[in-house]
mmCIF file of C-alpha atoms in Angstrom:
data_model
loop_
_atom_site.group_PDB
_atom_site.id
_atom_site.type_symbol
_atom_site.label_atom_id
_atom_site.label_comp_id
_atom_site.label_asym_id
_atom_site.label_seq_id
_atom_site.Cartn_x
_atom_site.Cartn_y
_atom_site.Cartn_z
ATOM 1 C CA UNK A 1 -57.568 88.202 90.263
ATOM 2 C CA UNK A 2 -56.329 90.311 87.081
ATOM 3 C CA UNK A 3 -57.822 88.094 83.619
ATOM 4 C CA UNK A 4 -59.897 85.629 83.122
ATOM 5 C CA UNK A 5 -62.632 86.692 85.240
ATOM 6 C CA UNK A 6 -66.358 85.420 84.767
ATOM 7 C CA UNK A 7 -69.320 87.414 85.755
ATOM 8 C CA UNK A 8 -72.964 85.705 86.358
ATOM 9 C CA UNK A 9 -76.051 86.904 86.752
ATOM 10 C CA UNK A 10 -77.269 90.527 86.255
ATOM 11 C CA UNK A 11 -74.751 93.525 87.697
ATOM 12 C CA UNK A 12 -78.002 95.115 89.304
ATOM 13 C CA UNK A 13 -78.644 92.671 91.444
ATOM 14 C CA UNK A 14 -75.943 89.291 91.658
ATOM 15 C CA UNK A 15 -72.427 89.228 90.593
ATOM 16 C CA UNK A 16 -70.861 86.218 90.954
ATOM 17 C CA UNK A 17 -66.949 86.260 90.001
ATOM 18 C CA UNK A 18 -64.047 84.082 89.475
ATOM 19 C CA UNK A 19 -61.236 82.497 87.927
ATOM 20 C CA UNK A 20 -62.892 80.614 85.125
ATOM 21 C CA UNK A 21 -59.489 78.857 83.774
ATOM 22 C CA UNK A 22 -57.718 78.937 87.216
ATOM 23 C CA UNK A 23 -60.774 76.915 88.736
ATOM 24 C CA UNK A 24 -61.582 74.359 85.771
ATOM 25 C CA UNK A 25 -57.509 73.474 86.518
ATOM 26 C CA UNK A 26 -58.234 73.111 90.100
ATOM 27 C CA UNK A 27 -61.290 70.608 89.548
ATOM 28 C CA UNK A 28 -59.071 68.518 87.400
ATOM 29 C CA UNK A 29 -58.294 67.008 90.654
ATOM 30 C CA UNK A 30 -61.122 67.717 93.021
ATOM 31 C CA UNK A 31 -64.506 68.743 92.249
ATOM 32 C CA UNK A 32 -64.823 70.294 95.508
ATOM 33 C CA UNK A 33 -61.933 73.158 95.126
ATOM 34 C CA UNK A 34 -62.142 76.558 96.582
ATOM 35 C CA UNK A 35 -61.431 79.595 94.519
ATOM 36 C CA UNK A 36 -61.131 82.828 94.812
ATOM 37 C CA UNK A 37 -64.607 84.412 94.501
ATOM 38 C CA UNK A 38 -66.521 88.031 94.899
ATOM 39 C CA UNK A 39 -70.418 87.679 96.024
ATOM 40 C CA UNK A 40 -72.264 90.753 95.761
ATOM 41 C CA UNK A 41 -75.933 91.508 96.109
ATOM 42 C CA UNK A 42 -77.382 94.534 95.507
ATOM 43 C CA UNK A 43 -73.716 95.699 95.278
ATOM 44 C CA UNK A 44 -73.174 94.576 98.449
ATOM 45 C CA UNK A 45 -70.039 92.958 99.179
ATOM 46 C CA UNK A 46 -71.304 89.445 100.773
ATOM 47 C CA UNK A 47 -68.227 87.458 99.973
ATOM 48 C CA UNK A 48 -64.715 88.751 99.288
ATOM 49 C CA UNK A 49 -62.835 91.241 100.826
ATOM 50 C CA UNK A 50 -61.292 94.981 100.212
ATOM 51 C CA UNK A 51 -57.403 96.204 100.928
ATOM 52 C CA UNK A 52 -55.822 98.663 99.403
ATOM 53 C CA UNK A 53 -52.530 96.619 99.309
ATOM 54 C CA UNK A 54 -54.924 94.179 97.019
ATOM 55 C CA UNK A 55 -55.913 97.288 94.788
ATOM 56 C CA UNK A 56 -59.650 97.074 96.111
ATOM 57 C CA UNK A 57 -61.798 94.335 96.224
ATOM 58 C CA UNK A 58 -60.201 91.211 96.106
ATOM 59 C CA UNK A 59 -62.230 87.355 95.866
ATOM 60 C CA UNK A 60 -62.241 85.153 98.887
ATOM 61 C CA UNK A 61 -62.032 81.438 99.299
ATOM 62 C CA UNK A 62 -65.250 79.821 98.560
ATOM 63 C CA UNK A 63 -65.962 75.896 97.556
ATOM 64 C CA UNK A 64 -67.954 76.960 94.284
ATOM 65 C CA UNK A 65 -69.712 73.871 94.111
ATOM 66 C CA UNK A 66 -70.711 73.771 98.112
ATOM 67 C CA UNK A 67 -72.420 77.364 97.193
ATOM 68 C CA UNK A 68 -74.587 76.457 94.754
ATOM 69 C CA UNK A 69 -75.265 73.637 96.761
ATOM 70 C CA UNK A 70 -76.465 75.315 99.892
ATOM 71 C CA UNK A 71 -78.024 78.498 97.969
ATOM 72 C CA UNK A 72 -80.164 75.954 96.209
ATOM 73 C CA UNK A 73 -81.655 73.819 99.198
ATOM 74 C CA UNK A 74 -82.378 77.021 100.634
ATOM 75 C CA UNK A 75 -84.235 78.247 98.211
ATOM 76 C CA UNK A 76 -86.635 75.179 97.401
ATOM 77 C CA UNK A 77 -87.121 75.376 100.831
ATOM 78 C CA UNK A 78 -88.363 78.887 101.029
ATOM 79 C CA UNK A 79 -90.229 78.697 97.859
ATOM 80 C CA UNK A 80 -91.975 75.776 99.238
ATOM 81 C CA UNK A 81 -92.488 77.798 102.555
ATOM 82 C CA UNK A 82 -91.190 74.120 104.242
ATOM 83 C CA UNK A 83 -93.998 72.252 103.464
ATOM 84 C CA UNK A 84 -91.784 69.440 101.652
ATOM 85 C CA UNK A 85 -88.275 70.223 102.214
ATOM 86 C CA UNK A 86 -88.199 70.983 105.715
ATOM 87 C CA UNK A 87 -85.185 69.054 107.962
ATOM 88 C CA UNK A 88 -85.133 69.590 111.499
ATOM 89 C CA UNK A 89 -81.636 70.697 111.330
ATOM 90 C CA UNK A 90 -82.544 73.702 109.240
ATOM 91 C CA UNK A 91 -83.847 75.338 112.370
ATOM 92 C CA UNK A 92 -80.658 74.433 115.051
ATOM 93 C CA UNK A 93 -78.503 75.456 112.458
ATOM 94 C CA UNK A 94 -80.555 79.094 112.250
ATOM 95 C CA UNK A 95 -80.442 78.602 116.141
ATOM 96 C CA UNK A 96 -76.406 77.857 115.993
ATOM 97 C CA UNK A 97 -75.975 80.907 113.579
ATOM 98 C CA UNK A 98 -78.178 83.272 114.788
ATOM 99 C CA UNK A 99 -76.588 82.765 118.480
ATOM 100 C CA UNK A 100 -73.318 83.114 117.283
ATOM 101 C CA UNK A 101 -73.658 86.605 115.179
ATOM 102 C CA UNK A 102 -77.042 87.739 116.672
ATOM 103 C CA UNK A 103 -78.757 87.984 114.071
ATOM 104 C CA UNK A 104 -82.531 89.566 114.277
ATOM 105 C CA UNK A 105 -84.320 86.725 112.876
ATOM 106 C CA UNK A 106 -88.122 86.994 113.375
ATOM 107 C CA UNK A 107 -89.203 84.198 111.496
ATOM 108 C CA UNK A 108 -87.012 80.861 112.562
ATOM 109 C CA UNK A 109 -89.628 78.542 111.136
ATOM 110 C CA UNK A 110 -88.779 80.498 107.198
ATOM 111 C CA UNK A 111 -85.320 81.098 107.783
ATOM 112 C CA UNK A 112 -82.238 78.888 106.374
ATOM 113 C CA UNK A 113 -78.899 79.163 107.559
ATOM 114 C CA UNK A 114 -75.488 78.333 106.125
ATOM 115 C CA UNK A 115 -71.709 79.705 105.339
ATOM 116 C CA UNK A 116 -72.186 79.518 101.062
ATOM 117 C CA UNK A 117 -69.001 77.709 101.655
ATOM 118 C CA UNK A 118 -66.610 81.045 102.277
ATOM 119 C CA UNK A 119 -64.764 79.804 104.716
ATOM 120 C CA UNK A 120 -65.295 82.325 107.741
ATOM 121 C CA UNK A 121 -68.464 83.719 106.694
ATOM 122 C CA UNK A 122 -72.358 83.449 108.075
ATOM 123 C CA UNK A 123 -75.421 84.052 106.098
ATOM 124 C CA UNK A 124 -79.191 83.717 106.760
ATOM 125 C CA UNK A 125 -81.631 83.634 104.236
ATOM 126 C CA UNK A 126 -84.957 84.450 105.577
ATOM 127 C CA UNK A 127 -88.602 84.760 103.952
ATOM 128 C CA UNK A 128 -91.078 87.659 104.700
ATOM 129 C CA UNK A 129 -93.934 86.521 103.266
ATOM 130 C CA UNK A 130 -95.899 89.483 102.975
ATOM 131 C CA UNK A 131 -93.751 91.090 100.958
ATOM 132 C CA UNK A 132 -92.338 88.013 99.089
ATOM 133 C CA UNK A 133 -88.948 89.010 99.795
ATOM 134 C CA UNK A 134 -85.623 87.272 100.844
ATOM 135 C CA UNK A 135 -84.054 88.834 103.497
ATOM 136 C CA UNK A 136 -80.613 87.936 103.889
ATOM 137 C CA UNK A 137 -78.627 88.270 107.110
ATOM 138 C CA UNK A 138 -75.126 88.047 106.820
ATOM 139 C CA UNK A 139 -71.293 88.332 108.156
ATOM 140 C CA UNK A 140 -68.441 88.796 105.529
ATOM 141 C CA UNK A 141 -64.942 87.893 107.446
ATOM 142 C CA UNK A 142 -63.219 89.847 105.653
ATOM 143 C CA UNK A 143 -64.265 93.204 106.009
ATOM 144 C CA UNK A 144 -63.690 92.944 109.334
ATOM 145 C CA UNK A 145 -60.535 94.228 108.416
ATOM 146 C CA UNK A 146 -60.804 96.301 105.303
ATOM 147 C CA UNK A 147 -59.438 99.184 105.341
ATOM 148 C CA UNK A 148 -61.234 100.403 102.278
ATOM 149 C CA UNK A 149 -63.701 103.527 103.604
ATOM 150 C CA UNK A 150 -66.810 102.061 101.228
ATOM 151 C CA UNK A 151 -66.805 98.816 103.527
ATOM 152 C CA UNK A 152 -66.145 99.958 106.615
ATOM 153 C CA UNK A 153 -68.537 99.047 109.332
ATOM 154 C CA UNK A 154 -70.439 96.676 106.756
ATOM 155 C CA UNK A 155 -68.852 92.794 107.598
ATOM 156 C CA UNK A 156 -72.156 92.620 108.906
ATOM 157 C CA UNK A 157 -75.997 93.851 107.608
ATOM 158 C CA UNK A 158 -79.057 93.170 105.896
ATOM 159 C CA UNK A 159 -79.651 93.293 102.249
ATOM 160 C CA UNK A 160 -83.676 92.505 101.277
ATOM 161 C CA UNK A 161 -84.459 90.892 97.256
ATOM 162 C CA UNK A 162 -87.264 90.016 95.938
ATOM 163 C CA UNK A 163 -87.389 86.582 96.036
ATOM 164 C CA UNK A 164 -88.714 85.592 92.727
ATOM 165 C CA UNK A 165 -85.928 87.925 91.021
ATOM 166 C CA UNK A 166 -83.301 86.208 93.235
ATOM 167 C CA UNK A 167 -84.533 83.097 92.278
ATOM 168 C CA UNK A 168 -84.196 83.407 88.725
ATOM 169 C CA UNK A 169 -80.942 84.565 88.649
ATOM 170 C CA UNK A 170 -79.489 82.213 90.882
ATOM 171 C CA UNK A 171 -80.934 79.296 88.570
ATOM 172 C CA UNK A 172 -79.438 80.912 85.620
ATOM 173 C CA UNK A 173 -76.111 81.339 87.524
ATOM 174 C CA UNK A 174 -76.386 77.572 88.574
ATOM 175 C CA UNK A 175 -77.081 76.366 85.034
ATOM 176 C CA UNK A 176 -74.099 77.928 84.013
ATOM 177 C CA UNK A 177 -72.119 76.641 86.641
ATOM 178 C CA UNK A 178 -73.081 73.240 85.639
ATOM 179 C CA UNK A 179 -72.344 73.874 81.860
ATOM 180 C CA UNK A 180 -68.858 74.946 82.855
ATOM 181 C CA UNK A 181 -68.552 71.121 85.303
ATOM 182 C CA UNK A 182 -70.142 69.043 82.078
ATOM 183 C CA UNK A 183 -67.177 70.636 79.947
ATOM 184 C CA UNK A 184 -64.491 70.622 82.151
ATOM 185 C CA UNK A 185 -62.358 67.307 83.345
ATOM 186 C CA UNK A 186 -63.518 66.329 86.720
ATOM 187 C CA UNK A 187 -62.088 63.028 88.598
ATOM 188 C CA UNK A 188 -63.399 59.939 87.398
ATOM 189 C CA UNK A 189 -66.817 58.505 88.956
ATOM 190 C CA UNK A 190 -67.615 61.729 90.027
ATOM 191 C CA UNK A 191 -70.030 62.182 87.690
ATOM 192 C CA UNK A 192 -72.764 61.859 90.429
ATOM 193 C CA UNK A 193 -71.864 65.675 91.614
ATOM 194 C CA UNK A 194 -72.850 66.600 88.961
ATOM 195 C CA UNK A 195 -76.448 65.042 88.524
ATOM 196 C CA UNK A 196 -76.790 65.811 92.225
ATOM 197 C CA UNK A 197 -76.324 69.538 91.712
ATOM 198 C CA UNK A 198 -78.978 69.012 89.077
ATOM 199 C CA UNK A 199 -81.915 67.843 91.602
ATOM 200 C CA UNK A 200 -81.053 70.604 93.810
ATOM 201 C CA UNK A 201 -81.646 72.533 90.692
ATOM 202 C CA UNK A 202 -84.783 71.151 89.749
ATOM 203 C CA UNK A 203 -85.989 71.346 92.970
ATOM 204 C CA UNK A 204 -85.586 74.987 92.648
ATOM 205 C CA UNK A 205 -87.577 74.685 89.513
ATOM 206 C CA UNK A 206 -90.521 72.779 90.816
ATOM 207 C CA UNK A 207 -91.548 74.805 93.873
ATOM 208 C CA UNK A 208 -90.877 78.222 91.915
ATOM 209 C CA UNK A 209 -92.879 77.092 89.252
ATOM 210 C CA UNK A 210 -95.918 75.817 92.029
ATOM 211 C CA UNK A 211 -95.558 79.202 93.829
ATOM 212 C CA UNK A 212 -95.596 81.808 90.642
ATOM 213 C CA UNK A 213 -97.168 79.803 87.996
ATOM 214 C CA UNK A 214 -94.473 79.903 85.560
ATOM 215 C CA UNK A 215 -91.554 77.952 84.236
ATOM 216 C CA UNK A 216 -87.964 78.774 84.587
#
């Protein structure tokens, strides 16, 4: 990953980055590509790796549209605390994740687990509701192996947002992301990604907007 990269959200708090050109080619024949991609939060590394040999951090494979897919569900369902999104699978899936990477998890009933579509990876988002903050439990692959000192020890931890903030830049990050599938050529008849990516969106939008009283 030398040019071309793309950058979402703020640098304080979400970088998203990839391959803008490199993955608009790849859709051009599947809307569900992976590409190489760098998640950070808080500026730490949650997807992508580090290697010297790759001159530092380096993007890992990640189905871009499966992320904002699964980062979205999971957040209408914490902003709505469950009360209309919940799926019994939410909680065996915590179960299956938390099992397999042990996890503390104190709250399984506010918790949603999933891989953000990196191929090796493990992440549960988790609401504390007193604080109105998203704790996120994860396990980053790849830095299992780095041999970069900064990320050494850390393919597993913690990293706490405040939800609201995360919120609002994920939306913005997903509303670009959908921009960039509207102008790009995608397979024919599979349009109905796109609008389904949309409701997932606007899910988003609804329950933030019933739990903080304001529009995104």
């Amino acid at each position: 990953m030398k040019h071309g990269l793309i950058k979402g959200g703020s640098m304080k708090l979400i970088e998203l980055i990839y391959d803008k050109e490199k993955y608009r080619e790849k859709i051009k024949e599947n809307i569900v590509s992976e590409i190489e991609t760098i998640f950070k939060v808080n500026g730490m590394l949650l997807g992508g790796g580090c290697l010297k040999s790759e001159g530092g951090i380096y993007g890992d494979d990640c189905d871009l549209y499966g992320f904002f897919q699964d980062i979205l569900e999971g957040l209408a369902f914490l902003l709505d605390e469950g009360k209309h999104t919940r799926e019994l699978y939410y909680r065996k899936n915590v179960e299956h994740i938390v099992g397999w990477n042990r996890f503390k998890v104190k709250n399984f009933d506010l918790a949603y687990g999933t891989s953000l579509f990196f191929r090796y990876n493990d992440y549960i988002f988790e609401l504390d509701k007193d604080k109105d903050e998203l704790i996120i439990h994860y396990r980053n692959d790849p830095l299992s192996y780095t041999d970069c000192e900064k990320y050494k020890g850390k393919e597993r931890g913690i990293v706490r947002v405040p939800l609201k903030d995360f919120t609002k830049e994920i939306v913005k990050l997903a509303e670009e992301y959908l921009e960039l599938l509207r102008n790009s050529e995608i397979p024919e008849g599979y349009d109905f990604y796109i609008d389904d990516l949309q409701e997932y969106l606007n899910d988003v939008k609804k329950y933030y907007k019933e739990r903080y009283g304001e529009e995104l």
